[in-house]
Amino acid sequence: MPNDAPPPIHSTKDALDALAGILGGALPGSIAAADDPAAALLSDPDVASAVSGRLRGSGSGAGNDSLCRWLYDAFRSNVPELQLAVLRFVPTLAGVYLCRAVSRKPLAGFEAVFLVLYAHAAAQRGAGEAETVSLPNLANPSPYHDAKVPPKAKPAELDVAVLSPPLEPHGTVRATRRARIVGAVLQLYHGKLAHMPLSSKMDFCEFCVAWAGTHSKLDGADKQRLPPARDAAGGGAEKWRRVPLPWELFQPVLQIVAHCLLGPTGSDELKAQAARAAECLYWRATETVDARAVLATRSLVRLSQMVEEPIPEPSFSGAIENMAELEAMRANILNSKN
């Protein structure tokens, strides 16, 4: 980031004052009056709309972008609530950045934010530590059945699958590292997804449709995938475009979409948008013929169809009638004995 930037942020008050200056007006009074202003900042729809609009602007993401500087400093403040407020805008940051990166525009502001988020994700995981999961080895006898063949003295070891390779330190974003860095940031966002407001998840699902570059059966013939960004200078609208989706980027994208679809949310709108994103990602996976992506997205699409089908409520009327008959038979038996 440029050296002539404002002083770094050390507290929530510093962050609110700096953001108000960037947006060109005072923040809503409800934020300053809240018991936890940073948490109020995370969930305030007006501020979120203003920040997202600035990030989608045609001139955003440059090295001298004051909003990117604010996101950078706010996350480095190490205030957990402010870090959540920054993560809230990861969908918009990733969406705009990936769509513009293919055109090779200078996006040093966006890249600085991604690098500080990536460094935090790498520090959380540990140096050289891969994210793994242990899978049961079918060569071991089941504890619930008697083995026909006596087990070996030493049981077979568990199979270990690598979900994410170690995060190596990076000081710059190159084309060969872009998917790895953005994917790690999306995994960081996924870890805090339960704290994110609904609008942030909706933004992510919208950009997934644009990234996939394919149509869903839920789309109309002329339905626009994502509202384009309007040039502040009065120019034409910017179109969000299809982007490369290697597995290291596709995997965290699918994890977030799955959480939006199957997670504990009461929003039918979010579930519908996540189902649309899952279907678009499925058709994209079939085009690239990536077996892992095809299997994962097809399973998610089937789950989305199961979610849409209403589950019938169980009926206890028959059981009640049977109980009444049993009680009558019991009474007759007792009377006959007497």
mmCIF file of C-alpha atoms in Angstrom:
data_model
loop_
_atom_site.group_PDB
_atom_site.id
_atom_site.type_symbol
_atom_site.label_atom_id
_atom_site.label_comp_id
_atom_site.label_asym_id
_atom_site.label_seq_id
_atom_site.Cartn_x
_atom_site.Cartn_y
_atom_site.Cartn_z
ATOM 1 C CA MET A 1 0.000 0.000 0.000
ATOM 2 C CA PRO A 2 1.222 3.582 -0.582
ATOM 3 C CA ASN A 3 3.320 5.301 2.094
ATOM 4 C CA ASP A 4 1.231 8.497 2.109
ATOM 5 C CA ALA A 5 -1.795 6.600 3.465
ATOM 6 C CA PRO A 6 -3.542 7.664 6.683
ATOM 7 C CA PRO A 7 -2.309 6.399 10.070
ATOM 8 C CA PRO A 8 -2.971 2.731 10.826
ATOM 9 C CA ILE A 9 -6.087 1.654 12.689
ATOM 10 C CA HIS A 10 -5.695 0.567 16.311
ATOM 11 C CA SER A 11 -9.261 0.675 17.631
ATOM 12 C CA THR A 12 -12.867 0.468 16.523
ATOM 13 C CA LYS A 13 -13.254 4.241 16.858
ATOM 14 C CA ASP A 14 -10.297 4.814 14.533
ATOM 15 C CA ALA A 15 -11.867 2.447 12.006
ATOM 16 C CA LEU A 16 -15.282 4.130 12.136
ATOM 17 C CA ASP A 17 -13.807 7.620 11.782
ATOM 18 C CA ALA A 18 -11.619 6.557 8.850
ATOM 19 C CA LEU A 19 -14.489 4.794 7.083
ATOM 20 C CA ALA A 20 -16.765 7.815 7.499
ATOM 21 C CA GLY A 21 -14.117 9.982 5.829
ATOM 22 C CA ILE A 22 -13.755 7.535 2.933
ATOM 23 C CA LEU A 23 -17.498 7.247 2.323
ATOM 24 C CA GLY A 24 -17.865 11.016 2.485
ATOM 25 C CA GLY A 25 -20.369 11.251 5.313
ATOM 26 C CA ALA A 26 -21.110 10.296 8.875
ATOM 27 C CA LEU A 27 -21.994 6.690 9.568
ATOM 28 C CA PRO A 28 -25.474 5.883 10.910
ATOM 29 C CA GLY A 29 -25.894 6.927 14.525
ATOM 30 C CA SER A 30 -27.007 3.433 15.474
ATOM 31 C CA ILE A 31 -23.445 2.181 14.917
ATOM 32 C CA ALA A 32 -21.761 4.644 17.275
ATOM 33 C CA ALA A 33 -24.525 4.245 19.877
ATOM 34 C CA ALA A 34 -24.344 0.443 19.862
ATOM 35 C CA ASP A 35 -22.754 -1.472 22.724
ATOM 36 C CA ASP A 36 -20.462 -3.117 20.161
ATOM 37 C CA PRO A 37 -19.949 -0.662 17.268
ATOM 38 C CA ALA A 38 -17.848 -3.145 15.267
ATOM 39 C CA ALA A 39 -20.606 -5.760 15.408
ATOM 40 C CA ALA A 40 -23.132 -3.106 14.401
ATOM 41 C CA LEU A 41 -20.870 -2.178 11.486
ATOM 42 C CA LEU A 42 -20.869 -5.812 10.353
ATOM 43 C CA SER A 43 -24.656 -6.011 10.141
ATOM 44 C CA ASP A 44 -25.548 -2.469 9.016
ATOM 45 C CA PRO A 45 -27.150 -2.720 5.537
ATOM 46 C CA ASP A 46 -26.588 0.922 4.543
ATOM 47 C CA VAL A 47 -22.846 0.856 5.201
ATOM 48 C CA ALA A 48 -22.555 -2.547 3.518
ATOM 49 C CA SER A 49 -24.323 -1.232 0.431
ATOM 50 C CA ALA A 50 -22.081 1.844 0.285
ATOM 51 C CA VAL A 51 -18.865 -0.163 0.687
ATOM 52 C CA SER A 52 -19.947 -2.822 -1.826
ATOM 53 C CA GLY A 53 -20.867 -0.108 -4.310
ATOM 54 C CA ARG A 54 -17.411 1.439 -3.978
ATOM 55 C CA LEU A 55 -15.716 -1.937 -4.397
ATOM 56 C CA ARG A 56 -17.725 -2.645 -7.546
ATOM 57 C CA GLY A 57 -16.920 0.745 -9.037
ATOM 58 C CA SER A 58 -14.873 0.707 -12.214
ATOM 59 C CA GLY A 59 -11.881 2.461 -10.623
ATOM 60 C CA SER A 60 -11.700 0.341 -7.487
ATOM 61 C CA GLY A 61 -8.848 -1.952 -6.521
ATOM 62 C CA ALA A 62 -5.978 0.297 -7.606
ATOM 63 C CA GLY A 63 -2.915 0.803 -5.454
ATOM 64 C CA ASN A 64 -4.156 4.173 -4.195
ATOM 65 C CA ASP A 65 -7.679 2.971 -3.368
ATOM 66 C CA SER A 66 -8.459 4.403 0.073
ATOM 67 C CA LEU A 67 -11.161 1.819 0.763
ATOM 68 C CA CYS A 68 -8.753 -1.060 0.122
ATOM 69 C CA ARG A 69 -6.321 0.664 2.476
ATOM 70 C CA TRP A 70 -9.041 0.812 5.118
ATOM 71 C CA LEU A 71 -9.819 -2.895 4.718
ATOM 72 C CA TYR A 72 -6.110 -3.668 4.965
ATOM 73 C CA ASP A 73 -5.571 -1.608 8.120
ATOM 74 C CA ALA A 74 -8.830 -2.686 9.762
ATOM 75 C CA PHE A 75 -7.905 -6.346 9.442
ATOM 76 C CA ARG A 76 -4.372 -5.759 10.706
ATOM 77 C CA SER A 77 -5.756 -4.038 13.807
ATOM 78 C CA ASN A 78 -6.290 -7.530 15.278
ATOM 79 C CA VAL A 79 -9.685 -6.485 16.633
ATOM 80 C CA PRO A 80 -11.788 -9.637 16.073
ATOM 81 C CA GLU A 81 -15.008 -7.719 15.408
ATOM 82 C CA LEU A 82 -13.300 -5.485 12.837
ATOM 83 C CA GLN A 83 -11.787 -8.540 11.172
ATOM 84 C CA LEU A 84 -15.270 -9.997 10.801
ATOM 85 C CA ALA A 85 -16.434 -6.715 9.269
ATOM 86 C CA VAL A 86 -13.638 -7.001 6.694
ATOM 87 C CA LEU A 87 -14.401 -10.657 5.953
ATOM 88 C CA ARG A 88 -18.001 -9.650 5.278
ATOM 89 C CA PHE A 89 -16.811 -8.084 1.998
ATOM 90 C CA VAL A 90 -14.731 -11.064 0.822
ATOM 91 C CA PRO A 91 -17.434 -12.146 -1.690
ATOM 92 C CA THR A 92 -17.414 -8.737 -3.369
ATOM 93 C CA LEU A 93 -13.619 -8.483 -3.229
ATOM 94 C CA ALA A 94 -13.173 -11.938 -4.754
ATOM 95 C CA GLY A 95 -15.949 -11.444 -7.278
ATOM 96 C CA VAL A 96 -14.684 -8.161 -8.662
ATOM 97 C CA TYR A 97 -11.015 -9.135 -8.462
ATOM 98 C CA LEU A 98 -11.330 -12.468 -10.280
ATOM 99 C CA CYS A 99 -13.489 -10.964 -13.016
ATOM 100 C CA ARG A 100 -10.995 -8.156 -13.625
ATOM 101 C CA ALA A 101 -7.805 -10.163 -13.172
ATOM 102 C CA VAL A 102 -8.273 -11.905 -16.519
ATOM 103 C CA SER A 103 -8.028 -8.509 -18.218
ATOM 104 C CA ARG A 104 -4.684 -7.813 -16.476
ATOM 105 C CA LYS A 105 -5.762 -4.515 -14.963
ATOM 106 C CA PRO A 106 -3.567 -3.142 -12.124
ATOM 107 C CA LEU A 107 -5.309 -4.259 -8.936
ATOM 108 C CA ALA A 108 -2.661 -3.690 -6.267
ATOM 109 C CA GLY A 109 -5.252 -2.515 -3.738
ATOM 110 C CA PHE A 110 -7.292 -5.700 -3.966
ATOM 111 C CA GLU A 111 -4.157 -7.831 -3.924
ATOM 112 C CA ALA A 112 -2.850 -6.153 -0.762
ATOM 113 C CA VAL A 113 -6.085 -7.036 1.034
ATOM 114 C CA PHE A 114 -5.943 -10.621 -0.202
ATOM 115 C CA LEU A 115 -2.332 -10.988 0.899
ATOM 116 C CA VAL A 116 -3.022 -9.838 4.465
ATOM 117 C CA LEU A 117 -5.993 -12.219 4.663
ATOM 118 C CA TYR A 118 -3.897 -15.030 3.205
ATOM 119 C CA ALA A 119 -1.113 -14.402 5.729
ATOM 120 C CA HIS A 120 -3.665 -14.606 8.547
ATOM 121 C CA ALA A 121 -5.032 -17.898 7.189
ATOM 122 C CA ALA A 122 -1.504 -19.318 6.901
ATOM 123 C CA ALA A 123 -0.677 -18.261 10.472
ATOM 124 C CA GLN A 124 -3.858 -19.883 11.769
ATOM 125 C CA ARG A 125 -3.075 -23.194 10.100
ATOM 126 C CA GLY A 126 0.597 -23.245 11.020
ATOM 127 C CA ALA A 127 3.759 -23.231 8.953
ATOM 128 C CA GLY A 128 3.897 -26.103 6.505
ATOM 129 C CA GLU A 129 0.726 -27.709 7.855
ATOM 130 C CA ALA A 130 -1.691 -29.213 5.347
ATOM 131 C CA GLU A 131 -5.398 -29.525 6.044
ATOM 132 C CA THR A 132 -6.131 -33.242 6.148
ATOM 133 C CA VAL A 133 -8.925 -35.651 7.042
ATOM 134 C CA SER A 134 -8.605 -39.280 8.138
ATOM 135 C CA LEU A 135 -10.613 -41.836 6.182
ATOM 136 C CA PRO A 136 -11.454 -45.300 7.542
ATOM 137 C CA ASN A 137 -9.510 -48.133 5.979
ATOM 138 C CA LEU A 138 -11.888 -50.840 4.751
ATOM 139 C CA ALA A 139 -9.176 -53.438 5.285
ATOM 140 C CA ASN A 140 -9.826 -53.211 9.031
ATOM 141 C CA PRO A 141 -12.571 -55.505 10.407
ATOM 142 C CA SER A 142 -15.789 -53.860 11.471
ATOM 143 C CA PRO A 143 -16.310 -53.690 15.258
ATOM 144 C CA TYR A 144 -20.000 -54.550 14.709
ATOM 145 C CA HIS A 145 -19.462 -57.894 12.931
ATOM 146 C CA ASP A 146 -17.463 -61.044 13.514
ATOM 147 C CA ALA A 147 -14.603 -61.261 11.070
ATOM 148 C CA LYS A 148 -14.567 -64.414 8.913
ATOM 149 C CA VAL A 149 -10.803 -64.136 8.641
ATOM 150 C CA PRO A 150 -8.818 -63.586 11.857
ATOM 151 C CA PRO A 151 -7.532 -59.994 11.910
ATOM 152 C CA LYS A 152 -3.875 -59.303 11.531
ATOM 153 C CA ALA A 153 -1.838 -58.515 14.582
ATOM 154 C CA LYS A 154 -1.337 -54.941 13.412
ATOM 155 C CA PRO A 155 -4.423 -53.151 11.993
ATOM 156 C CA ALA A 156 -4.103 -51.301 8.738
ATOM 157 C CA GLU A 157 -3.373 -47.609 9.082
ATOM 158 C CA LEU A 158 -5.966 -44.960 8.336
ATOM 159 C CA ASP A 159 -5.962 -43.318 4.940
ATOM 160 C CA VAL A 160 -5.216 -39.601 5.131
ATOM 161 C CA ALA A 161 -6.695 -37.337 2.448
ATOM 162 C CA VAL A 162 -5.293 -33.853 1.896
ATOM 163 C CA LEU A 163 -8.079 -31.287 1.666
ATOM 164 C CA SER A 164 -5.746 -28.330 1.282
ATOM 165 C CA PRO A 165 -1.954 -28.342 0.809
ATOM 166 C CA PRO A 166 0.306 -26.258 3.073
ATOM 167 C CA LEU A 167 0.036 -22.483 2.677
ATOM 168 C CA GLU A 168 3.407 -21.152 1.623
ATOM 169 C CA PRO A 169 4.208 -17.502 2.396
ATOM 170 C CA HIS A 170 3.684 -15.165 -0.553
ATOM 171 C CA GLY A 171 4.491 -11.477 -0.813
ATOM 172 C CA THR A 172 2.969 -10.901 -4.237
ATOM 173 C CA VAL A 173 0.029 -12.208 -6.239
ATOM 174 C CA ARG A 174 1.102 -13.799 -9.510
ATOM 175 C CA ALA A 175 -1.137 -15.426 -12.057
ATOM 176 C CA THR A 176 0.125 -18.872 -11.033
ATOM 177 C CA ARG A 177 -0.643 -18.172 -7.352
ATOM 178 C CA ARG A 178 -3.917 -16.311 -7.747
ATOM 179 C CA ALA A 179 -6.277 -19.262 -7.357
ATOM 180 C CA ARG A 180 -4.306 -20.609 -4.386
ATOM 181 C CA ILE A 181 -4.354 -17.280 -2.530
ATOM 182 C CA VAL A 182 -8.002 -16.466 -3.236
ATOM 183 C CA GLY A 183 -9.003 -20.043 -2.393
ATOM 184 C CA ALA A 184 -7.291 -19.823 1.002
ATOM 185 C CA VAL A 185 -9.083 -16.533 1.700
ATOM 186 C CA LEU A 186 -12.408 -18.132 0.771
ATOM 187 C CA GLN A 187 -11.651 -20.950 3.217
ATOM 188 C CA LEU A 188 -11.044 -18.302 5.881
ATOM 189 C CA TYR A 189 -14.399 -16.734 4.992
ATOM 190 C CA HIS A 190 -16.069 -20.143 5.138
ATOM 191 C CA GLY A 191 -14.784 -20.625 8.679
ATOM 192 C CA LYS A 192 -16.605 -17.452 9.777
ATOM 193 C CA LEU A 193 -19.685 -17.965 7.620
ATOM 194 C CA ALA A 194 -21.979 -18.411 10.619
ATOM 195 C CA HIS A 195 -21.239 -14.794 11.630
ATOM 196 C CA MET A 196 -21.821 -13.318 8.175
ATOM 197 C CA PRO A 197 -25.029 -11.415 7.377
ATOM 198 C CA LEU A 198 -27.462 -12.681 4.776
ATOM 199 C CA SER A 199 -26.513 -10.049 2.200
ATOM 200 C CA SER A 200 -22.880 -11.212 2.198
ATOM 201 C CA LYS A 201 -23.907 -14.789 1.408
ATOM 202 C CA MET A 202 -26.283 -13.571 -1.292
ATOM 203 C CA ASP A 203 -23.446 -11.608 -2.896
ATOM 204 C CA PHE A 204 -21.281 -14.707 -2.958
ATOM 205 C CA CYS A 205 -23.922 -16.873 -4.618
ATOM 206 C CA GLU A 206 -24.530 -14.165 -7.229
ATOM 207 C CA PHE A 207 -20.854 -14.005 -8.125
ATOM 208 C CA CYS A 208 -20.671 -17.816 -8.299
ATOM 209 C CA VAL A 209 -23.226 -17.712 -11.102
ATOM 210 C CA ALA A 210 -21.120 -15.138 -12.934
ATOM 211 C CA TRP A 211 -17.891 -17.093 -12.392
ATOM 212 C CA ALA A 212 -19.461 -20.301 -13.716
ATOM 213 C CA GLY A 213 -20.525 -18.573 -16.922
ATOM 214 C CA THR A 214 -23.333 -21.073 -17.505
ATOM 215 C CA HIS A 215 -27.109 -20.868 -17.317
ATOM 216 C CA SER A 216 -29.311 -22.581 -14.782
ATOM 217 C CA LYS A 217 -32.753 -23.975 -15.493
ATOM 218 C CA LEU A 218 -33.908 -21.529 -12.829
ATOM 219 C CA ASP A 219 -32.818 -18.627 -15.057
ATOM 220 C CA GLY A 220 -35.160 -17.040 -17.544
ATOM 221 C CA ALA A 221 -34.080 -16.603 -21.132
ATOM 222 C CA ASP A 222 -33.306 -12.922 -20.619
ATOM 223 C CA LYS A 223 -32.544 -12.923 -16.899
ATOM 224 C CA GLN A 224 -29.426 -10.970 -16.004
ATOM 225 C CA ARG A 225 -27.038 -12.885 -13.779
ATOM 226 C CA LEU A 226 -25.619 -10.013 -11.704
ATOM 227 C CA PRO A 227 -26.314 -6.269 -11.616
ATOM 228 C CA PRO A 228 -23.356 -4.691 -13.415
ATOM 229 C CA ALA A 229 -21.208 -1.996 -11.844
ATOM 230 C CA ARG A 230 -21.917 1.479 -13.128
ATOM 231 C CA ASP A 231 -18.967 3.692 -13.947
ATOM 232 C CA ALA A 232 -18.985 6.695 -11.638
ATOM 233 C CA ALA A 233 -17.807 8.895 -14.488
ATOM 234 C CA GLY A 234 -20.871 8.049 -16.507
ATOM 235 C CA GLY A 235 -19.346 5.350 -18.691
ATOM 236 C CA GLY A 236 -20.788 2.015 -19.606
ATOM 237 C CA ALA A 237 -21.632 -0.772 -17.234
ATOM 238 C CA GLU A 238 -19.019 -3.346 -16.303
ATOM 239 C CA LYS A 239 -19.986 -6.949 -16.974
ATOM 240 C CA TRP A 240 -18.969 -9.665 -14.544
ATOM 241 C CA ARG A 241 -17.476 -12.504 -16.517
ATOM 242 C CA ARG A 242 -16.635 -16.190 -16.495
ATOM 243 C CA VAL A 243 -13.341 -16.912 -14.725
ATOM 244 C CA PRO A 244 -10.979 -19.906 -14.505
ATOM 245 C CA LEU A 245 -12.006 -22.239 -11.666
ATOM 246 C CA PRO A 246 -9.221 -24.706 -10.833
ATOM 247 C CA TRP A 247 -9.919 -27.186 -8.036
ATOM 248 C CA GLU A 248 -8.046 -25.150 -5.402
ATOM 249 C CA LEU A 249 -10.577 -22.372 -6.029
ATOM 250 C CA PHE A 250 -13.561 -24.545 -6.936
ATOM 251 C CA GLN A 251 -13.442 -26.529 -3.675
ATOM 252 C CA PRO A 252 -13.889 -23.610 -1.207
ATOM 253 C CA VAL A 253 -16.490 -22.067 -3.513
ATOM 254 C CA LEU A 254 -18.518 -25.263 -3.350
ATOM 255 C CA GLN A 255 -18.135 -25.490 0.433
ATOM 256 C CA ILE A 256 -19.584 -22.005 0.870
ATOM 257 C CA VAL A 257 -22.457 -22.666 -1.534
ATOM 258 C CA ALA A 258 -23.243 -25.899 0.325
ATOM 259 C CA HIS A 259 -23.362 -24.033 3.642
ATOM 260 C CA CYS A 260 -25.697 -21.429 2.146
ATOM 261 C CA LEU A 261 -27.955 -24.178 0.816
ATOM 262 C CA LEU A 262 -27.963 -26.638 3.709
ATOM 263 C CA GLY A 263 -26.874 -24.516 6.667
ATOM 264 C CA PRO A 264 -29.092 -23.305 9.509
ATOM 265 C CA THR A 265 -30.688 -20.373 7.729
ATOM 266 C CA GLY A 266 -34.333 -19.461 7.528
ATOM 267 C CA SER A 267 -34.020 -17.565 4.261
ATOM 268 C CA ASP A 268 -35.773 -19.200 1.328
ATOM 269 C CA GLU A 269 -34.242 -16.537 -0.925
ATOM 270 C CA LEU A 270 -30.715 -17.587 0.036
ATOM 271 C CA LYS A 271 -31.496 -21.270 -0.480
ATOM 272 C CA ALA A 272 -32.957 -20.551 -3.914
ATOM 273 C CA GLN A 273 -29.914 -18.498 -4.895
ATOM 274 C CA ALA A 274 -27.548 -21.174 -3.581
ATOM 275 C CA ALA A 275 -29.427 -23.856 -5.546
ATOM 276 C CA ARG A 276 -29.064 -21.744 -8.675
ATOM 277 C CA ALA A 277 -25.336 -21.315 -8.029
ATOM 278 C CA ALA A 278 -24.898 -25.058 -7.427
ATOM 279 C CA GLU A 279 -26.566 -25.906 -10.734
ATOM 280 C CA CYS A 280 -24.445 -23.391 -12.655
ATOM 281 C CA LEU A 281 -21.295 -24.797 -11.048
ATOM 282 C CA TYR A 282 -22.421 -28.302 -12.002
ATOM 283 C CA TRP A 283 -22.758 -27.408 -15.682
ATOM 284 C CA ARG A 284 -19.385 -25.676 -15.515
ATOM 285 C CA ALA A 285 -17.835 -28.834 -14.017
ATOM 286 C CA THR A 286 -19.287 -30.979 -16.800
ATOM 287 C CA GLU A 287 -17.645 -28.690 -19.355
ATOM 288 C CA THR A 288 -14.203 -29.027 -17.775
ATOM 289 C CA VAL A 289 -14.704 -32.789 -17.181
ATOM 290 C CA ASP A 290 -13.200 -32.613 -13.684
ATOM 291 C CA ALA A 291 -14.393 -35.789 -11.956
ATOM 292 C CA ARG A 292 -14.071 -34.348 -8.440
ATOM 293 C CA ALA A 293 -16.020 -31.226 -9.337
ATOM 294 C CA VAL A 294 -18.696 -33.173 -11.221
ATOM 295 C CA LEU A 295 -19.312 -35.606 -8.358
ATOM 296 C CA ALA A 296 -19.383 -32.864 -5.727
ATOM 297 C CA THR A 297 -21.662 -30.510 -7.636
ATOM 298 C CA ARG A 298 -24.012 -33.281 -8.766
ATOM 299 C CA SER A 299 -24.425 -34.396 -5.154
ATOM 300 C CA LEU A 300 -25.103 -30.813 -4.096
ATOM 301 C CA VAL A 301 -27.687 -30.332 -6.849
ATOM 302 C CA ARG A 302 -29.477 -33.507 -5.767
ATOM 303 C CA LEU A 303 -29.440 -32.330 -2.156
ATOM 304 C CA SER A 304 -30.892 -28.999 -3.248
ATOM 305 C CA GLN A 305 -33.727 -30.841 -4.971
ATOM 306 C CA MET A 306 -34.372 -32.798 -1.797
ATOM 307 C CA VAL A 307 -34.463 -29.582 0.212
ATOM 308 C CA GLU A 308 -37.041 -28.116 -2.160
ATOM 309 C CA GLU A 309 -39.355 -31.136 -1.806
ATOM 310 C CA PRO A 310 -41.612 -30.720 1.237
ATOM 311 C CA ILE A 311 -41.384 -33.470 3.833
ATOM 312 C CA PRO A 312 -44.884 -34.732 4.727
ATOM 313 C CA GLU A 313 -45.885 -34.409 8.344
ATOM 314 C CA PRO A 314 -46.404 -37.765 10.065
ATOM 315 C CA SER A 315 -50.014 -38.671 10.756
ATOM 316 C CA PHE A 316 -50.909 -40.179 14.117
ATOM 317 C CA SER A 317 -54.637 -40.626 13.462
ATOM 318 C CA GLY A 318 -54.255 -44.315 12.623
ATOM 319 C CA ALA A 319 -52.149 -44.949 15.710
ATOM 320 C CA ILE A 320 -54.736 -43.238 17.903
ATOM 321 C CA GLU A 321 -57.516 -45.433 16.466
ATOM 322 C CA ASN A 322 -55.443 -48.567 17.050
ATOM 323 C CA MET A 323 -54.789 -47.542 20.636
ATOM 324 C CA ALA A 324 -58.530 -47.039 21.190
ATOM 325 C CA GLU A 325 -59.226 -50.544 19.848
ATOM 326 C CA LEU A 326 -56.547 -52.042 22.094
ATOM 327 C CA GLU A 327 -57.987 -50.295 25.124
ATOM 328 C CA ALA A 328 -61.469 -51.618 24.279
ATOM 329 C CA MET A 329 -60.122 -55.171 23.897
ATOM 330 C CA ARG A 330 -58.281 -54.874 27.206
ATOM 331 C CA ALA A 331 -61.445 -53.697 28.936
ATOM 332 C CA ASN A 332 -63.445 -56.640 27.501
ATOM 333 C CA ILE A 333 -60.823 -59.140 28.669
ATOM 334 C CA LEU A 334 -60.831 -57.715 32.180
ATOM 335 C CA ASN A 335 -64.642 -57.768 32.308
ATOM 336 C CA SER A 336 -64.792 -61.408 31.154
ATOM 337 C CA LYS A 337 -62.384 -62.461 33.906
ATOM 338 C CA ASN A 338 -64.507 -60.747 36.514
#
